[in-house]
Coordinates of C-alpha atoms in Angstrom, one line a residue:
Chain Z
M24 CA 78.5 80.4 117.5
T25 CA 75.1 81.5 118.8
A26 CA 73.4 80.2 115.6
F27 CA 75.3 76.9 116.0
F28 CA 74.1 76.5 119.6
H29 CA 70.5 77.6 118.7
H30 CA 70.5 74.9 116.0
L31 CA 72.0 72.2 118.3
A32 CA 69.5 73.0 121.1
Y33 CA 66.6 72.8 118.6
D34 CA 67.9 69.5 117.2
F35 CA 68.3 68.0 120.7
R36 CA 64.7 69.1 121.6
T37 CA 63.4 67.5 118.4
G38 CA 64.8 64.2 119.5
L39 CA 62.5 64.4 122.5
R40 CA 59.5 65.8 120.6
D41 CA 59.5 63.4 117.7
K42 CA 57.9 60.1 118.8
T43 CA 59.9 58.0 116.3
Q44 CA 63.2 59.5 117.5
M45 CA 62.2 59.3 121.1
L46 CA 61.4 55.6 120.6
M47 CA 64.7 54.8 118.9
F48 CA 66.8 57.0 121.2
Y49 CA 65.4 55.9 124.5
L50 CA 62.3 53.7 124.7
F51 CA 63.4 50.8 122.4
P52 CA 67.0 50.5 123.7
L53 CA 66.0 50.9 127.3
F54 CA 63.2 48.4 127.1
F55 CA 65.5 46.0 125.4
Y56 CA 68.1 46.7 128.1
A57 CA 65.6 45.9 130.8
M58 CA 64.5 42.7 129.1
M59 CA 68.1 41.6 128.6
G60 CA 68.9 42.4 132.2
L61 CA 65.9 40.4 133.5
L62 CA 66.2 37.4 131.2
M63 CA 69.7 37.1 129.8
G64 CA 71.4 37.5 133.1
K65 CA 69.6 34.3 134.3
V66 CA 70.0 32.3 131.1
N67 CA 73.6 33.3 130.5
P68 CA 75.4 34.8 133.5
G69 CA 78.5 35.3 131.3
F70 CA 76.5 38.1 129.5
L71 CA 76.7 40.2 132.7
A72 CA 80.4 40.7 132.2
T73 CA 79.8 42.8 129.0
M74 CA 76.2 43.9 129.6
I75 CA 77.1 47.6 130.0
P76 CA 79.1 48.0 126.8
A77 CA 76.8 45.7 124.9
M78 CA 73.7 47.7 125.8
I79 CA 75.5 51.0 125.1
V80 CA 76.6 49.9 121.7
F81 CA 73.1 48.5 121.0
A82 CA 71.5 51.8 122.0
G83 CA 74.0 53.7 120.0
M84 CA 73.3 51.7 116.9
S85 CA 69.5 52.2 117.3
S86 CA 70.0 55.9 117.6
T87 CA 72.3 56.4 114.7
L88 CA 71.7 53.7 112.1
L89 CA 67.9 53.5 112.6
A90 CA 66.8 57.0 113.9
L91 CA 69.3 59.5 112.4
P92 CA 69.0 59.0 108.6
G93 CA 65.2 59.2 108.2
P94 CA 64.8 62.9 109.2
V95 CA 67.8 63.8 107.0
V96 CA 65.9 62.4 103.9
S97 CA 62.6 64.0 105.0
A98 CA 64.2 67.4 105.5
R99 CA 65.8 67.3 102.1
E100 CA 62.6 66.1 100.4
N101 CA 60.5 68.8 102.1
G102 CA 62.7 71.6 101.0
V103 CA 64.0 72.3 104.6
Y104 CA 67.6 72.4 103.4
R105 CA 66.8 74.8 100.6
S106 CA 65.3 77.1 103.1
F107 CA 68.3 76.7 105.3
R108 CA 70.6 77.4 102.4
I109 CA 68.8 80.6 101.5
N110 CA 69.1 81.8 105.1
G111 CA 72.8 81.1 105.3
V112 CA 72.9 77.8 107.3
P113 CA 76.3 76.2 106.3
A114 CA 76.2 72.6 105.0
M115 CA 78.8 71.7 107.6
N116 CA 76.2 72.6 110.4
I117 CA 73.5 70.6 108.7
V118 CA 75.8 67.5 108.7
L119 CA 77.4 68.0 112.1
I120 CA 74.5 69.2 114.3
P121 CA 72.2 66.1 113.9
M122 CA 75.3 64.0 114.6
L123 CA 76.0 66.0 117.8
G124 CA 72.4 66.0 118.9
T125 CA 72.2 62.2 118.4
I126 CA 75.5 61.8 120.4
L127 CA 74.0 63.8 123.2
H128 CA 71.0 61.5 123.3
M129 CA 73.3 58.5 123.2
A130 CA 75.2 59.9 126.1
V131 CA 72.1 60.3 128.2
C132 CA 71.0 56.7 127.4
A133 CA 74.6 55.4 128.1
A134 CA 74.6 57.2 131.5
I135 CA 71.3 55.6 132.4
I136 CA 72.6 52.1 131.5
T137 CA 76.0 52.6 133.2
L138 CA 74.4 53.9 136.4
T139 CA 71.7 51.3 136.7
A140 CA 73.0 48.0 135.2
A141 CA 75.1 47.0 138.2
P142 CA 72.6 47.7 141.0
L143 CA 69.5 46.4 139.0
F144 CA 70.9 43.4 137.2
G145 CA 74.4 42.7 138.8
A146 CA 76.2 43.7 135.6
A147 CA 80.0 44.0 135.8
R148 CA 81.3 47.6 136.2
P149 CA 84.3 49.0 134.3
L150 CA 87.6 48.2 136.0
P151 CA 88.6 50.8 138.5
G152 CA 90.6 53.6 136.9
R153 CA 89.3 52.7 133.4
E154 CA 86.4 55.1 133.5
L155 CA 88.1 57.7 131.2
A156 CA 89.0 55.0 128.8
G157 CA 85.2 54.1 128.8
V158 CA 84.4 57.7 127.9
G159 CA 87.0 57.6 125.1
V160 CA 85.6 54.4 123.6
F161 CA 82.1 55.7 123.9
L162 CA 83.0 58.9 122.1
A163 CA 84.9 57.0 119.3
T164 CA 81.9 54.6 119.0
S165 CA 79.3 57.4 118.9
F166 CA 81.3 59.5 116.4
C167 CA 81.7 56.5 114.1
L168 CA 78.1 55.4 114.3
A169 CA 76.7 59.0 114.0
A170 CA 78.8 59.7 111.0
L171 CA 77.7 56.4 109.3
G172 CA 74.1 57.3 110.1
M173 CA 74.5 60.7 108.6
L174 CA 76.1 59.2 105.5
I175 CA 73.2 56.8 105.1
G176 CA 70.8 59.8 105.2
V177 CA 72.9 61.7 102.7
I178 CA 73.0 58.9 100.1
S179 CA 69.5 57.5 100.5
P180 CA 67.0 58.4 97.8
N181 CA 64.1 57.9 100.2
T182 CA 63.3 56.9 103.7
R183 CA 62.7 53.3 102.7
A184 CA 66.3 53.1 101.5
T185 CA 67.5 54.5 104.9
V186 CA 65.9 51.5 106.6
L187 CA 67.5 49.1 104.2
Y188 CA 71.0 50.6 104.5
G189 CA 70.7 51.0 108.3
Q190 CA 69.4 47.5 108.8
A191 CA 72.3 46.1 106.6
L192 CA 74.7 47.3 109.4
Y193 CA 72.4 46.9 112.3
L194 CA 71.0 43.4 112.1
P195 CA 74.3 41.5 111.5
S196 CA 75.9 43.6 114.2
I197 CA 73.4 42.4 116.8
M198 CA 74.2 38.8 116.0
L199 CA 78.0 39.0 115.2
S200 CA 79.5 41.9 117.0
G201 CA 79.9 40.2 120.4
M202 CA 76.9 42.0 122.1
M203 CA 74.9 38.8 122.5
I204 CA 77.4 36.1 121.9
P205 CA 81.1 36.6 122.7
L206 CA 83.2 36.9 119.5
D207 CA 85.4 33.9 120.5
M208 CA 82.3 31.7 120.6
L209 CA 81.5 32.3 117.0
P210 CA 82.6 29.8 114.3
K211 CA 86.1 30.7 113.3
G212 CA 85.1 31.4 109.7
L213 CA 82.6 34.0 110.9
I214 CA 85.1 36.2 112.8
P215 CA 86.4 38.1 109.7
A216 CA 82.8 38.8 108.7
A217 CA 82.0 40.0 112.2
L218 CA 85.0 42.4 112.0
L219 CA 83.4 44.2 109.0
F220 CA 80.9 45.8 111.4
P221 CA 81.6 48.9 113.6
G222 CA 79.7 47.3 116.6
T223 CA 82.3 44.5 116.8
H224 CA 85.2 47.0 117.1
S225 CA 83.3 49.0 119.7
M226 CA 82.7 45.8 121.7
E227 CA 86.4 44.8 121.3
A228 CA 87.6 48.2 122.5
F229 CA 85.2 48.2 125.5
R230 CA 86.1 44.7 126.4
G231 CA 89.9 45.3 126.3
A232 CA 90.3 48.9 127.3
V233 CA 87.5 49.3 129.8
M234 CA 86.3 45.9 131.2
G235 CA 89.8 44.2 131.2
L236 CA 88.6 41.2 129.2
P237 CA 90.5 39.3 126.5
T238 CA 90.0 40.4 122.9
M239 CA 90.6 39.1 119.4
V240 CA 91.6 42.5 118.1
S241 CA 93.9 45.0 119.8
P242 CA 91.6 47.6 121.6
L243 CA 93.8 50.3 120.2
L244 CA 93.5 49.1 116.6
A245 CA 89.7 48.7 117.1
L246 CA 89.6 52.3 118.4
L247 CA 91.7 53.6 115.5
A248 CA 89.4 51.7 113.0
L249 CA 86.3 53.4 114.6
L250 CA 87.9 56.9 114.4
A251 CA 89.1 56.3 110.9
S252 CA 85.7 55.0 109.7
G253 CA 84.0 58.0 111.4
A254 CA 86.3 60.5 109.8
I255 CA 85.9 59.0 106.3
A256 CA 82.1 58.8 106.8
L257 CA 82.0 62.4 108.0
G258 CA 84.1 63.6 105.1
L259 CA 82.0 61.7 102.6
A260 CA 78.8 63.0 104.2
I261 CA 80.0 66.6 103.7
Y262 CA 81.2 65.9 100.2
L263 CA 78.1 64.1 99.1
F264 CA 75.6 66.3 100.9
D265 CA 73.0 67.9 98.6
W266 CA 70.6 70.7 99.5
D267 CA 68.1 69.7 96.8
S268 CA 65.2 67.4 96.9
R269 CA 67.1 64.7 95.1
P270 CA 69.5 62.6 97.3
T271 CA 72.9 63.6 95.8
G272 CA 74.0 64.9 92.4
K273 CA 77.5 63.4 92.9
P274 CA 78.2 60.3 90.7
R275 CA 78.9 56.9 92.3
A276 CA 77.8 58.2 95.7
K277 CA 76.9 54.8 97.0
A278 CA 80.2 53.2 95.9
L279 CA 82.0 56.1 97.6
A280 CA 80.0 55.7 100.8
A281 CA 81.2 52.1 101.0
L282 CA 84.7 53.5 101.6
A283 CA 83.6 54.5 105.1
L284 CA 83.8 50.8 106.0
L285 CA 87.4 50.4 104.6
P286 CA 89.2 50.5 108.0
F287 CA 87.0 47.6 109.1
V288 CA 87.6 45.7 105.9
V289 CA 91.4 46.1 106.4
L290 CA 91.2 44.6 109.9
A291 CA 88.9 41.8 108.8
A292 CA 91.3 41.0 105.9
G293 CA 94.2 41.0 108.4
N294 CA 92.3 38.6 110.6
W295 CA 91.4 36.3 107.7
L296 CA 95.0 36.1 106.4
S297 CA 96.3 35.3 109.9
M298 CA 93.8 32.3 110.3
Chain M
M13 CA 62.9 110.3 87.5
Q14 CA 63.2 106.6 87.5
S15 CA 64.5 105.0 90.7
E16 CA 67.6 102.9 91.1
V17 CA 67.8 99.4 89.5
V18 CA 68.3 96.9 92.3
L19 CA 68.0 93.7 90.3
S20 CA 69.0 93.0 86.8
V21 CA 69.0 89.9 84.6
R22 CA 71.0 90.0 81.3
N23 CA 70.9 87.3 78.6
F24 CA 70.2 84.7 81.3
R25 CA 70.1 81.1 80.1
K26 CA 69.4 78.0 82.1
K27 CA 69.4 74.4 80.7
Y28 CA 68.6 71.0 82.2
G29 CA 70.3 68.5 80.0
S30 CA 69.1 69.1 76.5
V31 CA 66.0 71.1 77.7
T32 CA 66.4 74.9 77.7
A33 CA 64.3 76.2 80.6
V34 CA 65.3 79.9 80.2
D35 CA 66.6 81.4 77.0
D36 CA 68.2 84.8 76.8
L37 CA 66.0 86.4 79.5
N38 CA 66.4 90.2 80.2
F39 CA 64.6 92.3 82.8
E40 CA 65.3 94.9 85.5
V41 CA 63.5 95.6 88.7
R42 CA 63.7 99.1 90.3
R43 CA 63.9 99.9 94.0
G44 CA 60.5 99.8 95.8
E45 CA 58.5 98.2 93.0
I46 CA 56.6 95.0 92.9
Y47 CA 57.6 93.1 89.8
G48 CA 55.4 90.2 88.8
L49 CA 56.7 87.1 87.0
L50 CA 53.8 85.4 85.3
G51 CA 53.7 82.3 83.1
P52 CA 52.3 78.9 82.7
N53 CA 54.0 75.9 84.3
G54 CA 57.4 75.2 82.7
A55 CA 57.7 78.8 81.5
G56 CA 61.0 79.3 83.5
K57 CA 59.7 81.3 86.5
T58 CA 61.1 79.0 89.1
S59 CA 64.4 78.5 87.3
T60 CA 64.8 82.3 87.2
L61 CA 63.9 82.8 90.8
E62 CA 66.0 79.9 92.1
T63 CA 69.1 81.2 90.1
L64 CA 68.5 84.7 91.5
E65 CA 68.3 83.2 95.0
G66 CA 71.6 81.5 94.5
L67 CA 70.1 78.0 94.5
R68 CA 71.1 77.2 90.9
K69 CA 73.9 78.2 88.6
P70 CA 73.1 79.9 85.3
D71 CA 74.3 78.5 82.0
G72 CA 74.8 81.9 80.5
G73 CA 74.3 85.6 81.0
S74 CA 74.6 87.7 84.2
L75 CA 72.5 88.3 87.2
N76 CA 72.9 91.1 89.7
I77 CA 71.2 92.0 92.9
L78 CA 72.3 95.2 94.6
G79 CA 75.8 94.8 93.0
V80 CA 76.1 91.1 94.1
D81 CA 76.4 88.2 91.8
P82 CA 74.1 85.5 93.3
T83 CA 76.3 82.7 91.8
R84 CA 79.7 84.0 92.9
Q85 CA 78.8 85.7 96.2
P86 CA 76.0 83.7 97.7
Q87 CA 77.0 84.4 101.3
K88 CA 76.9 88.2 100.6
L89 CA 73.5 87.8 99.2
R90 CA 71.9 86.1 102.2
N91 CA 71.4 89.3 104.2
L92 CA 70.3 91.4 101.2
I93 CA 67.4 89.1 100.1
G94 CA 64.5 87.5 101.8
V95 CA 62.8 84.4 100.3
Q96 CA 59.4 83.0 100.9
L97 CA 59.5 79.6 99.2
Q98 CA 56.3 78.1 97.7
S99 CA 56.8 74.8 99.7
S100 CA 56.9 74.8 103.4
G101 CA 60.7 74.8 103.9
L102 CA 60.5 74.5 107.6
P103 CA 61.1 71.5 109.9
P104 CA 57.6 70.3 110.9
M105 CA 58.3 70.3 114.7
M106 CA 59.8 73.7 114.9
T107 CA 57.6 76.2 116.8
V108 CA 56.9 79.7 115.6
E109 CA 59.1 81.2 118.2
E110 CA 62.0 78.7 117.5
A111 CA 61.8 79.4 113.8
M112 CA 62.2 83.1 114.4
Q113 CA 65.1 82.6 116.8
F114 CA 66.8 80.0 114.5
F115 CA 66.7 82.1 111.3
C116 CA 67.5 85.4 113.0
A117 CA 70.5 83.7 114.7
Y118 CA 71.9 82.7 111.3
H119 CA 71.3 86.2 109.9
G120 CA 73.0 87.6 113.0
V121 CA 70.1 89.8 114.1
P122 CA 67.9 89.7 117.2
A123 CA 64.7 87.6 117.0
R124 CA 61.9 89.8 115.5
M125 CA 59.1 88.9 117.8
D126 CA 57.5 92.2 116.8
L127 CA 56.9 90.7 113.3
I128 CA 55.4 87.6 114.8
D129 CA 53.0 89.9 116.7
R130 CA 52.3 92.1 113.6
L131 CA 51.4 89.0 111.6
G132 CA 49.0 87.7 114.2
L133 CA 51.1 84.8 115.3
I134 CA 51.9 85.8 118.8
A135 CA 49.2 83.5 120.3
K136 CA 50.6 80.6 118.3
R137 CA 54.3 81.2 119.1
R138 CA 54.6 77.8 120.8
V139 CA 52.7 75.9 118.2
Q140 CA 54.7 73.7 115.8
F141 CA 54.9 74.5 112.1
S142 CA 53.0 71.4 111.0
Q143 CA 50.1 72.2 113.3
L144 CA 49.5 75.7 111.8
S145 CA 46.9 76.3 109.1
T146 CA 48.1 77.0 105.6
G147 CA 47.4 80.7 106.1
L148 CA 49.4 80.8 109.3
Q149 CA 52.2 78.9 107.7
R150 CA 52.4 81.4 104.9
R151 CA 52.4 84.3 107.4
L152 CA 55.2 82.7 109.3
T153 CA 57.4 82.0 106.2
L154 CA 56.7 85.6 105.2
A155 CA 57.7 86.9 108.7
L156 CA 60.9 84.8 108.5
A157 CA 61.7 86.1 105.0
M158 CA 61.4 89.7 106.3
A159 CA 63.0 89.2 109.7
H160 CA 66.5 90.5 108.7
R161 CA 65.0 93.5 106.9
P162 CA 66.0 92.4 103.4
Q163 CA 66.1 95.0 100.6
V164 CA 64.7 92.6 98.0
L165 CA 61.9 90.1 98.8
F166 CA 61.2 87.0 96.6
L167 CA 57.7 85.7 97.0
D168 CA 56.8 82.5 95.2
E169 CA 53.0 82.0 95.0
P170 CA 52.5 83.7 98.3
T171 CA 48.8 83.3 98.4
A172 CA 48.4 79.9 96.9
G173 CA 45.9 77.8 99.0
L174 CA 44.8 80.8 101.1
D175 CA 41.2 81.7 101.8
V176 CA 39.8 85.1 100.8
P177 CA 40.4 87.0 104.0
S178 CA 43.9 85.7 104.4
R179 CA 44.6 86.7 100.8
I180 CA 43.4 90.2 101.3
E181 CA 45.4 90.5 104.5
L182 CA 48.6 89.3 102.8
H183 CA 48.0 91.7 99.9
E184 CA 47.7 94.6 102.5
L185 CA 50.9 93.4 104.0
M186 CA 52.7 93.3 100.7
A187 CA 51.6 96.8 100.0
E188 CA 52.9 97.8 103.4
I189 CA 56.3 96.2 102.8
R190 CA 56.6 97.9 99.4
A191 CA 55.7 101.3 101.0
G192 CA 58.6 100.7 103.4
G193 CA 60.9 100.7 100.4
T194 CA 61.4 96.9 100.0
T195 CA 61.5 95.7 96.4
I196 CA 59.4 92.6 95.7
L197 CA 59.8 90.0 93.0
L198 CA 56.5 88.1 92.9
A199 CA 56.0 84.9 91.0
T200 CA 52.4 83.9 90.7
H201 CA 49.8 82.0 88.7
D202 CA 47.1 84.3 90.0
M203 CA 46.5 87.0 87.4
S204 CA 44.2 89.1 89.6
E205 CA 46.9 89.1 92.3
A206 CA 49.4 90.3 89.8
E207 CA 47.0 92.9 88.3
K208 CA 46.2 94.2 91.8
M209 CA 49.7 94.2 93.4
A210 CA 52.4 94.5 90.7
D211 CA 53.7 97.7 89.3
R212 CA 55.1 95.9 86.3
V213 CA 54.8 92.3 85.2
A214 CA 56.6 90.1 82.7
I215 CA 54.8 87.2 81.0
L216 CA 57.2 84.3 80.5
L217 CA 56.6 81.8 77.8
R218 CA 59.1 78.9 77.1
G219 CA 61.9 80.7 78.9
R220 CA 61.5 84.1 77.2
I221 CA 59.6 87.3 78.0
A222 CA 56.5 87.4 75.8
A223 CA 55.2 90.7 77.2
E224 CA 56.4 93.2 79.8
G225 CA 54.9 96.3 81.3
A226 CA 52.4 97.7 83.8
P227 CA 49.3 95.5 84.0
A228 CA 47.2 98.4 82.6
Q229 CA 49.6 98.8 79.7
L230 CA 49.6 95.1 78.9
T231 CA 45.8 94.8 78.9
A232 CA 45.4 98.0 76.7
A233 CA 47.9 96.5 74.2
G234 CA 45.6 93.5 73.6
S235 CA 42.7 93.1 71.2
G236 CA 41.1 96.1 72.9
L237 CA 37.6 94.6 72.9
T238 CA 35.4 95.7 75.7
K239 CA 32.9 93.1 77.1
I240 CA 29.3 94.5 77.5
S241 CA 26.9 92.2 79.3
V242 CA 23.1 93.1 79.3
M243 CA 20.3 91.5 81.3
S244 CA 16.7 92.6 80.6
E245 CA 13.2 91.6 81.7
S246 CA 12.0 90.2 78.4
N247 CA 15.4 89.1 77.0
C248 CA 14.6 90.8 73.7
L249 CA 18.3 91.0 72.9
H250 CA 18.7 87.2 72.9
A251 CA 16.9 86.6 69.7
S252 CA 17.7 89.9 68.0
A253 CA 19.6 90.0 64.8
T254 CA 20.2 93.8 64.9
A255 CA 23.7 94.8 64.1
F256 CA 25.0 97.1 66.8
P257 CA 27.9 99.5 66.0
A258 CA 31.5 98.4 66.7
V259 CA 30.4 94.9 67.9
S260 CA 32.6 92.1 66.6
Q261 CA 31.2 89.2 68.5
R262 CA 28.0 88.4 70.5
L263 CA 26.7 85.5 72.5
V264 CA 24.2 84.6 75.2
K265 CA 25.6 83.4 78.5
D266 CA 23.8 82.9 81.9
E267 CA 20.8 85.1 80.9
Y268 CA 23.1 87.8 79.7
A269 CA 23.4 89.0 76.1
V270 CA 27.2 89.5 75.8
F271 CA 28.7 91.8 73.2
Y272 CA 32.5 92.4 72.4
S273 CA 32.9 96.0 71.2
S274 CA 35.8 98.0 70.0
H275 CA 34.0 101.3 70.8
P276 CA 31.7 100.8 73.8
G277 CA 30.8 104.5 73.7
Q278 CA 28.9 103.8 70.5
T279 CA 27.6 100.3 71.4
V280 CA 26.1 101.0 74.8
P281 CA 23.7 103.8 73.7
A282 CA 22.6 101.8 70.7
I283 CA 21.8 98.8 72.9
L284 CA 19.9 100.9 75.4
A285 CA 17.9 102.6 72.5
Y286 CA 17.1 99.1 71.2
L287 CA 15.8 97.9 74.5
E288 CA 13.6 101.0 74.8
A289 CA 12.3 100.5 71.3
C290 CA 11.2 97.0 72.0
G291 CA 9.6 97.9 75.3
D292 CA 12.0 95.9 77.4
A293 CA 13.4 97.0 80.8
L294 CA 17.0 96.9 81.7
I295 CA 17.9 94.8 84.8
D296 CA 21.7 94.8 84.7
L297 CA 24.4 96.3 82.5
R298 CA 28.1 95.5 82.9
V299 CA 30.9 97.1 80.9
E300 CA 34.3 95.4 81.5
R301 CA 37.8 96.2 80.0
P302 CA 39.8 93.0 79.3
S303 CA 41.5 91.7 82.4
L304 CA 45.2 90.8 82.7
E305 CA 44.0 87.2 82.7
E306 CA 42.3 87.5 79.3
R307 CA 45.4 89.3 78.0
F308 CA 47.5 86.5 79.4
L309 CA 45.4 83.9 77.7
E310 CA 45.5 85.9 74.5
I311 CA 49.4 86.0 74.6
T312 CA 49.8 82.3 75.6
Q313 CA 47.4 81.1 72.9
A314 CA 49.0 83.3 70.3
N315 CA 52.4 81.7 71.2

C-alpha cells in the first residue's frame, strides 16, 4: 500500500509540475470557464442553468481525453514502464494510478467551478439535497473519462495518435453533448449521434439527477452507461497494456478499444429506434 | 575451489519471427564475479539480458538465477536482481529523492539515501532526472539498481556517454560492489572496460558464444603477435630492408616503425643492435601484447 500511495502522490505532483498537464488540468478549463461565465451568461442566460455541470464535464474531458494519454505513450516509448516492470511495479498500478491522479486534479478543478460559478456569474446551483447525487455523477463521469483516456494512451502508437483519438471524442462532445447547446435544441436527427459521446450522458445525468432539469435520457440509464463504459475501458486498458516500447502486441487492439463505447451505442440505437 | 554458480543459461534460444537472435547459448556466472557479455550489434546480448531480467520469454532452453526461473517466477526475481538499463528508464520529472523513495517502496525496503550520498547525488536530491547530466543519470540508475541490495546486478553499457573521470569513478564503484559479494553481468561494447573490469568474458556472435574465458586467456589464445613500435632520431628503420628475427609484418605509422613479432625477446635486441650499428638514437620503444579489442576484431573478422 505504501508503494501505491508513493506512486499516486508522485503522479499527482507531476500533474502540477508538467506544464502541459497543468495547462490541460487547470489553466485551459478555468480560463474557458471564466470566458463562458463572462460572455455566455449575457448572450444566453439559459446557459447559466447548466453552467456548473457543463464546465465540470468540459474540464474533465480536457484532463482525461487530451492530457492523460500523452504521458502514457511517452513513458512507454522512453522505457519507463520497462524499468517499472523490472522493479516490480504491477501493470494494474500503472493503469490505475494515472487515472486516479487525473481524477484528483479533476476534483480540485470541479470544486473551484462549483464554489465560484454562482457568486461570480450567477450560475444555478444544484437543487438542495442533491449534492451527494452531484458527487456520484462526478465520480461516474470522471471514472468513465479517465478510463477512456487511459485506453487511448494504451492503444496509441505515438503521441500524435493520442491527439487524434482524444479529439475524436472531445470536439464532437463540445458541440453535441449539451454543454453549449441544450440537447433538446439540436436537430432531431443529431440526437442519436450526440448520445454516442460520454459527455452527453454526463450532462444528462447532471441535468436530471442534480439540477432537476428535464432530460432526453433517464439520468439513471445515463449513469449506468458511464459506469459500464468506464468498466469496459478499464478492463481493456489492463488487457491491452504493454510494457514495451511498441504500443500493444495484442491483435485488433483498436477494434477492441471501440467496445468501450458500446453502452453509448446501445442507448443511441434505442433513441434512434424510438424516433 | 570454485565458488557457487548463481546464474546459468542452458541451450537458450530466442527468435523474433523467422530471425534467430540467440541460438543454443550456454554459460554460467559464479558468485562475486564480473562476467562480461561482448559482441557487435545484433549479436544477441540484449535478448539474453532481457530474457534473464524477465522482460522476454525464451523460445527454448532454461535460465536460472539463484534457483529462480526468470520466465516463470518474475516476481520472485525482482528482489534478487538489480538492473541498470541502457536507456534512461525513469520519468523525466521525477527527482533523485523521489526516484529512490519510489523504487525502494516497490521493493519493500527503506529509501537508501546513503547510496545517494555515496554516489555524490545528495546535493542534487531535489533535481529532476531530465535536468541531471548523463553521468549523474547513470549514477542514479546505478544507485536505484543497487538500492534493494540485489545479489546479481545487470549493467547494460554502464559507462556509455560518460566522460573519463566519470568512467573511472564508475569502474571503482563496480569494483567495490563486486568486493561486497555482488555478482555483475556486464554487457558492453567497450573492450577496454571489459578487459579492465571483467573476470571472464563471452564474445557473442550471431547468437552464439564465439569465445569465452578470462580476458588475458582470450588475448593469449589469439595470433600471439606482439606489436613493437620504435621511434628514432634519424628514422633509419623506416627505409631498412633488414629482416629481423620472428617478425611477420612491418609498417611505418605516425613516425614509428612498427613490427609484429612472435618472439619479442629476439626481435627487440636485434632492432636495438641495428639502431646502434647505423648510428641512430632511440627516442621511444613500445612493446604491446595484443589487446582484447584486437582479439575481438580477430574473432569477429574470422567469423
